[in-house]
Amino acid sequence: MFDQTSKKYADKIAIIFEDEKVSYRQLKEQVDLLAGAWKEMGLKKGERIGLMLANHPDYIISYYAAQALGVTVVQINPMYTPRELLQIVNDSKISSIVGDTVSKKTIQEVNHLYPFRYLFGSQTEPIGDCEFKSLDELIPFSTPLESPEAINVHDDIAVIQYTGGTTGKMKGAMLTHYNLLANVVQSYSMYGDNMVKGEE
């Protein structure tokens, strides 16, 4: 769906962040570059990557880059405490994590207890003790991914979304690619009459 949208609405605005506007073409280029870099580094289909980012275009780029590789995204609130993050990483067996200035200190604390393979940074200096790569350095100097990883939409897990854990331990809801597609279809069924494609 992202590939189709980026072709159909290439010059339309995909993201507005502060004073920056990013077209679908630009977004797709950045996603392919990051996915290509991660593939070169050895990230493989089925492994899990944590996204512990505040609202920023790097979240969207990282999310779609992971999906292109068949890597499962574990979404993590950047305001979580070390205890909460440690619970999630131990449960989901995250191999790598993308953090930012908001989550940096928490990731550093957890990194002493949990061995991340890679730490990726958005808008931040090095995080933790293991190998660190800045997205600002990876994206412009990588070879774009040529084609996305083949996936089984009904069986392959796209996202693990943890519940709030207000009445006990957080639980990871495992969402397939088809689950996410179904959610898009449901949303369009509810709100489609109020939308103008390409103008939203």
GROMACS .gro file of C-alpha atoms in nm, residues 60 93 105 109:
model
    4
   60ILE     CA    1   0.760   0.683   1.003
   93LYS     CA    2   1.333  -1.037   2.244
  105LYS     CA    3   1.866   0.789   2.913
  109GLU     CA    4   2.014   0.221   3.161
   0.00000   0.00000   0.00000
